[in-house]
Amino acid sequence: MFTLQDLPASTRVQVTDRLTSPDLGRWLAQVQQVGRCSNPIRVVGSSEIIDPTTGVVVRSYSSASEPDGITYLRCGNRRRAVCESCSHQYQGDVYHVIMAGAAGGMKNVPETVADHPLVFATLTAPSFGPVHAAKKPGQRGTRRCRPRSGDARKLCPHGRALWCMAVHDHDDILVGQPLCRDCYDYLGHLVWQWYAPELWRRFTIALGRGLARHLGVSETACRRLVRVQFAKVAEFQRRGVVHFHALIRLDGHPTDDDPFPPPACTITGAALVELVLQATAEVSCEASPVDRHDVTRVLRFGRQVDARAVHGDADREAIGSADLHPETVAAYVAKYATKAAADLADGHHRNPHLARLKRVVSKTALRAGIAGLTGPDGPYKGWSRWTDMLGFRGHFASKSRRY
């Protein structure tokens, strides 16, 4: 059992002074006000509320009146590994935003949006080299990581096996590690991360164009009939690359009287699923070389794309079914809103794959800087600032204006 005697002498003195302080009650109230935040922000200062008509001070506050002369504010960090309290609040906020756009009835969104076509889609990154995988119990096929059969019997150019017969647990440190780190395309991985937000932007454009083709009208006419709204989060896979979870909803053309009208045309959830899959396959983006030794890349989403209709009649408990319930999706998406690249590392083991990705970011930033690509007008402006995010510069949770 942990006791006060287990603490360093200086810490024991601080704890004793706090527990015997006459303002202990107020200090505990401060701690409660910040919701047990792990890293509260300490501020000093004062404020006054003045009646504009009379000039009388209605209310005033000063941090000098608080214990230690300090006011505590929540850190607001979304990452669970940094602050469990604030990340829990952030996760709850994401859940309610997702639910508001999926089922309505909150945040000034009418319940009628629940009748709009709605799809939950997961868009992944392509492969940059084979990695160890943990497969879910009950899924089709073997649970072995990479069974030795056919081409999988081959060795890579560096003499390493391209197969793994192990059955990995999801918390196995090997999961996400390349079978051969010398074959793995680390630079391609990081460049894809950098352009992932642009791929998403182009996906939304491609989906709008697909809707116009589906309806047999021009893009301008299509926007008068139907608008694409979305909410998405970016989740880091174990290999250190993001994929997007998104709820995509179709609305009609908004007006002052009705900002959330239904589409002025008939589009089923099944049709929207097909349009999402088509748009994902169409999207591409040309990435500039990072230096004079690099090549131009054409980037795309990966082949593993999942899209399913969402509606209130679906089973809440059936996450693997063809259709999904709004509450199921909202809980699933919110769970990943507090996850970041740093959380992929095991607290007791060094993650060599992530460490190498960060080293490649640093080395590439230097080369790109010499080539002038990280300057104010360069395609990789600010590249080195995103080392901890493994090159991903996008928002982890975002939505369209009227979702």
CSV table of C-alpha atoms in Angstrom, one decimal, residues 37-293:
chain,number,residue,atom,x,y,z
A,37,CYS,CA,-7.5,17.9,-14.6
A,38,SER,CA,-4.0,16.3,-14.7
A,39,ASN,CA,-2.3,19.5,-15.9
A,40,PRO,CA,-4.3,22.5,-14.9
A,41,ILE,CA,-3.2,25.9,-16.2
A,42,ARG,CA,-2.2,28.3,-13.5
A,43,VAL,CA,-3.2,31.9,-14.1
A,44,VAL,CA,-3.1,35.2,-12.1
A,45,GLY,CA,-5.1,38.4,-12.6
A,46,SER,CA,-8.4,40.0,-12.0
A,47,SER,CA,-11.7,40.8,-13.8
A,48,GLU,CA,-14.7,43.1,-13.3
A,49,ILE,CA,-18.2,43.1,-14.7
A,50,ILE,CA,-19.5,46.7,-15.0
A,51,ASP,CA,-23.1,47.8,-15.7
A,52,PRO,CA,-22.8,49.8,-18.9
A,53,THR,CA,-25.6,52.2,-18.0
A,54,THR,CA,-24.6,53.1,-14.4
A,55,GLY,CA,-20.9,52.3,-14.4
A,56,VAL,CA,-21.3,50.4,-11.2
A,57,VAL,CA,-19.1,47.3,-10.7
A,58,VAL,CA,-21.5,44.4,-10.5
A,59,ARG,CA,-19.0,41.7,-9.8
A,60,SER,CA,-15.3,41.5,-9.4
A,61,TYR,CA,-12.8,38.6,-9.1
A,62,SER,CA,-9.1,38.4,-8.3
A,63,SER,CA,-6.8,35.4,-8.2
A,64,ALA,CA,-5.2,37.0,-5.2
A,65,SER,CA,-8.1,35.8,-3.1
A,66,GLU,CA,-7.4,32.2,-3.9
A,67,PRO,CA,-5.0,29.8,-2.1
A,68,ASP,CA,-1.5,30.5,-3.3
A,69,GLY,CA,-2.8,33.5,-5.3
A,70,ILE,CA,-3.5,31.3,-8.3
A,71,THR,CA,-6.6,30.4,-10.4
A,72,TYR,CA,-6.7,27.0,-12.0
A,73,LEU,CA,-8.2,26.3,-15.5
A,74,ARG,CA,-8.6,23.0,-17.3
A,75,CYS,CA,-5.8,22.2,-19.7
A,76,GLY,CA,-8.4,21.1,-22.3
A,77,ASN,CA,-6.1,18.5,-23.9
A,78,ARG,CA,-8.0,16.0,-26.0
A,79,ARG,CA,-5.5,13.1,-25.6
A,80,ARG,CA,-6.4,10.4,-23.1
A,81,ALA,CA,-2.7,9.7,-22.4
A,82,VAL,CA,-2.1,13.3,-21.3
A,83,CYS,CA,-5.2,14.1,-19.3
A,84,GLU,CA,-7.9,11.5,-18.7
A,85,SER,CA,-10.4,14.1,-17.3
A,86,CYS,CA,-10.2,16.6,-20.2
A,87,SER,CA,-10.1,14.0,-22.8
A,88,HIS,CA,-13.2,12.4,-21.3
A,89,GLN,CA,-15.0,15.8,-21.6
A,90,TYR,CA,-13.7,16.2,-25.2
A,91,GLN,CA,-14.9,12.7,-26.1
A,92,GLY,CA,-18.4,13.5,-24.7
A,93,ASP,CA,-18.5,16.7,-26.8
A,94,VAL,CA,-17.6,14.8,-29.9
A,95,TYR,CA,-20.3,12.2,-29.1
A,96,HIS,CA,-23.0,14.8,-28.8
A,97,VAL,CA,-22.0,16.6,-32.0
A,98,ILE,CA,-22.1,13.3,-33.9
A,99,MET,CA,-25.5,12.4,-32.4
A,100,ALA,CA,-26.9,15.8,-33.1
A,101,GLY,CA,-26.2,15.4,-36.8
A,102,ALA,CA,-27.2,11.8,-37.0
A,103,ALA,CA,-30.4,11.7,-35.0
A,104,GLY,CA,-31.3,15.4,-34.3
A,105,GLY,CA,-33.2,16.6,-31.3
A,106,MET,CA,-30.3,18.5,-29.8
A,107,LYS,CA,-28.0,21.5,-30.6
A,108,ASN,CA,-30.7,23.2,-32.6
A,109,VAL,CA,-30.8,20.3,-35.1
A,110,PRO,CA,-34.3,19.0,-35.7
A,111,GLU,CA,-35.2,15.3,-35.3
A,112,THR,CA,-36.2,15.2,-39.0
A,113,VAL,CA,-32.5,14.9,-40.0
A,114,ALA,CA,-32.8,11.3,-38.8
A,115,ASP,CA,-34.7,10.6,-42.1
A,116,HIS,CA,-32.0,12.0,-44.3
A,117,PRO,CA,-29.7,9.5,-46.2
A,118,LEU,CA,-26.8,8.8,-43.8
A,119,VAL,CA,-23.7,6.7,-44.2
A,120,PHE,CA,-20.8,5.8,-41.9
A,121,ALA,CA,-17.5,5.4,-43.9
A,122,THR,CA,-14.0,4.4,-43.0
A,123,LEU,CA,-11.3,5.5,-45.4
A,124,THR,CA,-7.8,4.0,-44.9
A,125,ALA,CA,-4.3,4.6,-46.2
A,126,PRO,CA,-2.6,2.3,-48.8
A,127,SER,CA,0.1,-0.1,-47.8
A,128,PHE,CA,3.7,1.1,-47.5
A,129,GLY,CA,5.0,-2.4,-46.7
A,130,PRO,CA,3.8,-5.5,-44.9
A,131,VAL,CA,3.4,-5.1,-41.1
A,132,HIS,CA,2.4,-7.5,-38.3
A,133,ALA,CA,-1.3,-7.6,-37.7
A,134,ALA,CA,-3.7,-8.7,-35.0
A,135,LYS,CA,-6.9,-10.1,-36.4
A,136,LYS,CA,-10.2,-10.1,-34.5
A,137,PRO,CA,-11.6,-13.3,-33.1
A,138,GLY,CA,-14.5,-14.6,-35.2
A,139,GLN,CA,-13.5,-12.9,-38.4
A,140,ARG,CA,-13.4,-15.0,-41.6
A,141,GLY,CA,-10.2,-16.8,-42.4
A,142,THR,CA,-7.2,-17.6,-40.2
A,143,ARG,CA,-6.2,-15.4,-37.3
A,144,ARG,CA,-2.5,-15.9,-38.1
A,145,CYS,CA,-0.6,-12.7,-38.8
A,146,ARG,CA,0.6,-13.4,-42.4
A,147,PRO,CA,0.2,-17.1,-43.3
A,148,ARG,CA,3.0,-18.7,-45.3
A,149,SER,CA,1.4,-19.6,-48.6
A,150,GLY,CA,1.9,-18.7,-52.3
A,151,ASP,CA,3.9,-15.5,-52.7
A,152,ALA,CA,4.1,-15.1,-48.9
A,153,ARG,CA,6.8,-17.9,-48.9
A,154,LYS,CA,9.2,-15.5,-50.5
A,155,LEU,CA,12.0,-13.6,-48.8
A,156,CYS,CA,12.4,-9.8,-49.3
A,157,PRO,CA,15.4,-8.4,-51.0
A,158,HIS,CA,17.1,-8.1,-47.6
A,159,GLY,CA,16.6,-11.8,-46.8
A,160,ARG,CA,13.8,-11.4,-44.3
A,161,ALA,CA,10.7,-13.5,-44.3
A,162,LEU,CA,7.5,-12.0,-45.7
A,163,TRP,CA,5.3,-14.3,-43.5
A,164,CYS,CA,4.5,-14.6,-39.9
A,165,MET,CA,2.6,-17.6,-38.5
A,166,ALA,CA,2.0,-16.0,-35.0
A,167,VAL,CA,-1.5,-15.1,-33.6
A,168,HIS,CA,-0.9,-11.6,-32.1
A,169,ASP,CA,-2.9,-10.1,-29.3
A,170,HIS,CA,-4.0,-6.5,-30.0
A,171,ASP,CA,-1.6,-5.2,-27.3
A,172,ASP,CA,1.4,-7.1,-28.7
A,173,ILE,CA,4.2,-4.6,-29.3
A,174,LEU,CA,4.9,-6.3,-32.7
A,175,VAL,CA,1.5,-5.3,-34.1
A,176,GLY,CA,2.1,-2.5,-36.6
A,177,GLN,CA,5.8,-3.2,-36.9
A,178,PRO,CA,7.1,-3.8,-40.5
A,179,LEU,CA,8.2,-7.3,-41.4
A,180,CYS,CA,11.2,-5.6,-42.9
A,181,ARG,CA,12.0,-2.1,-42.0
A,182,ASP,CA,14.4,-1.7,-44.9
A,183,CYS,CA,11.6,-2.5,-47.4
A,184,TYR,CA,9.1,-0.3,-45.7
A,185,ASP,CA,8.4,3.0,-47.6
A,186,TYR,CA,8.8,5.4,-44.7
A,187,LEU,CA,9.0,8.5,-46.8
A,188,GLY,CA,5.9,7.5,-48.8
A,189,HIS,CA,4.1,6.9,-45.5
A,190,LEU,CA,5.0,10.4,-44.3
A,191,VAL,CA,4.2,12.1,-47.6
A,192,TRP,CA,0.7,10.4,-47.6
A,193,GLN,CA,0.1,11.6,-44.1
A,194,TRP,CA,1.0,15.2,-45.1
A,195,TYR,CA,-1.5,15.1,-48.0
A,196,ALA,CA,-4.2,13.2,-46.3
A,197,PRO,CA,-6.3,16.3,-45.5
A,198,GLU,CA,-6.1,17.2,-49.2
A,199,LEU,CA,-7.3,13.7,-50.2
A,200,TRP,CA,-10.3,14.2,-47.9
A,201,ARG,CA,-11.1,17.6,-49.4
A,202,ARG,CA,-11.0,16.1,-52.9
A,203,PHE,CA,-13.1,13.2,-51.7
A,204,THR,CA,-15.9,15.6,-50.7
A,205,ILE,CA,-15.7,17.2,-54.1
A,206,ALA,CA,-15.7,13.9,-55.9
A,207,LEU,CA,-18.8,12.8,-53.9
A,208,GLY,CA,-20.6,15.9,-55.0
A,209,ARG,CA,-19.8,15.3,-58.6
A,210,GLY,CA,-20.9,11.6,-58.2
A,211,LEU,CA,-24.2,12.8,-56.9
A,212,ALA,CA,-24.7,15.0,-59.9
A,213,ARG,CA,-24.0,12.1,-62.3
A,214,HIS,CA,-26.3,9.9,-60.3
A,215,LEU,CA,-29.1,12.4,-60.6
A,216,GLY,CA,-28.3,13.2,-64.3
A,217,VAL,CA,-27.9,17.0,-63.7
A,218,SER,CA,-25.1,19.5,-63.7
A,219,GLU,CA,-23.1,20.1,-60.5
A,220,THR,CA,-24.7,23.6,-60.1
A,221,ALA,CA,-28.2,22.1,-60.4
A,222,CYS,CA,-27.3,19.3,-58.0
A,223,ARG,CA,-26.3,21.7,-55.3
A,224,ARG,CA,-29.8,23.2,-55.4
A,225,LEU,CA,-31.2,19.7,-54.8
A,226,VAL,CA,-28.8,18.1,-52.4
A,227,ARG,CA,-25.8,19.1,-50.2
A,228,VAL,CA,-23.2,16.9,-48.6
A,229,GLN,CA,-22.7,17.3,-44.8
A,230,PHE,CA,-20.2,15.4,-42.7
A,231,ALA,CA,-18.5,14.9,-39.4
A,232,LYS,CA,-15.2,12.9,-39.2
A,233,VAL,CA,-12.3,12.0,-36.9
A,234,ALA,CA,-8.8,10.8,-37.8
A,235,GLU,CA,-7.5,7.7,-36.0
A,236,PHE,CA,-3.9,6.5,-36.0
A,237,GLN,CA,-3.6,2.8,-36.9
A,238,ARG,CA,-1.0,0.7,-35.2
A,239,ARG,CA,1.4,1.2,-38.1
A,240,GLY,CA,1.4,5.0,-37.4
A,241,VAL,CA,-0.8,6.2,-40.3
A,242,VAL,CA,-4.2,7.8,-40.0
A,243,HIS,CA,-7.5,6.7,-41.4
A,244,PHE,CA,-10.8,8.6,-41.4
A,245,HIS,CA,-14.1,7.6,-39.8
A,246,ALA,CA,-16.8,9.8,-41.2
A,247,LEU,CA,-20.6,10.2,-41.0
A,248,ILE,CA,-21.8,11.6,-44.3
A,249,ARG,CA,-25.4,13.0,-44.5
A,250,LEU,CA,-27.3,14.4,-47.4
A,251,ASP,CA,-29.4,17.6,-46.9
A,252,GLY,CA,-31.4,19.8,-49.2
A,253,HIS,CA,-30.5,23.4,-50.1
A,254,PRO,CA,-30.7,25.3,-46.8
A,255,THR,CA,-32.9,28.4,-46.3
A,256,ASP,CA,-33.4,30.9,-43.5
A,257,ASP,CA,-36.6,29.1,-42.6
A,258,ASP,CA,-35.2,25.6,-42.7
A,259,PRO,CA,-31.4,25.2,-42.4
A,260,PHE,CA,-31.8,21.3,-42.4
A,261,PRO,CA,-34.2,20.5,-45.2
A,262,PRO,CA,-34.3,17.0,-46.7
A,263,PRO,CA,-32.9,16.5,-50.2
A,264,ALA,CA,-35.1,17.6,-52.9
A,265,CYS,CA,-34.6,14.3,-54.7
A,266,THR,CA,-34.8,10.6,-53.9
A,267,ILE,CA,-31.5,9.0,-52.8
A,268,THR,CA,-31.5,5.9,-50.6
A,269,GLY,CA,-28.9,5.1,-48.0
A,270,ALA,CA,-27.8,2.1,-50.2
A,271,ALA,CA,-27.3,4.5,-53.2
A,272,LEU,CA,-25.2,6.8,-51.0
A,273,VAL,CA,-23.0,3.9,-49.9
A,274,GLU,CA,-22.2,3.1,-53.5
A,275,LEU,CA,-21.5,6.8,-54.3
A,276,VAL,CA,-19.1,7.0,-51.3
A,277,LEU,CA,-17.2,3.9,-52.5
A,278,GLN,CA,-17.0,5.2,-56.1
A,279,ALA,CA,-15.7,8.6,-54.9
A,280,THR,CA,-13.1,7.0,-52.7
A,281,ALA,CA,-11.8,5.0,-55.7
A,282,GLU,CA,-11.7,8.1,-57.9
A,283,VAL,CA,-9.8,10.4,-55.7
A,284,SER,CA,-6.1,11.0,-56.2
A,285,CYS,CA,-3.5,13.7,-55.4
A,286,GLU,CA,-0.1,14.5,-56.8
A,287,ALA,CA,2.5,15.0,-54.2
A,288,SER,CA,5.6,17.1,-54.9
A,289,PRO,CA,9.1,15.5,-54.4
A,290,VAL,CA,10.6,16.4,-51.0
A,291,ASP,CA,14.1,17.0,-52.5
A,292,ARG,CA,16.0,16.6,-55.8
A,293,HIS,CA,16.5,12.9,-55.1
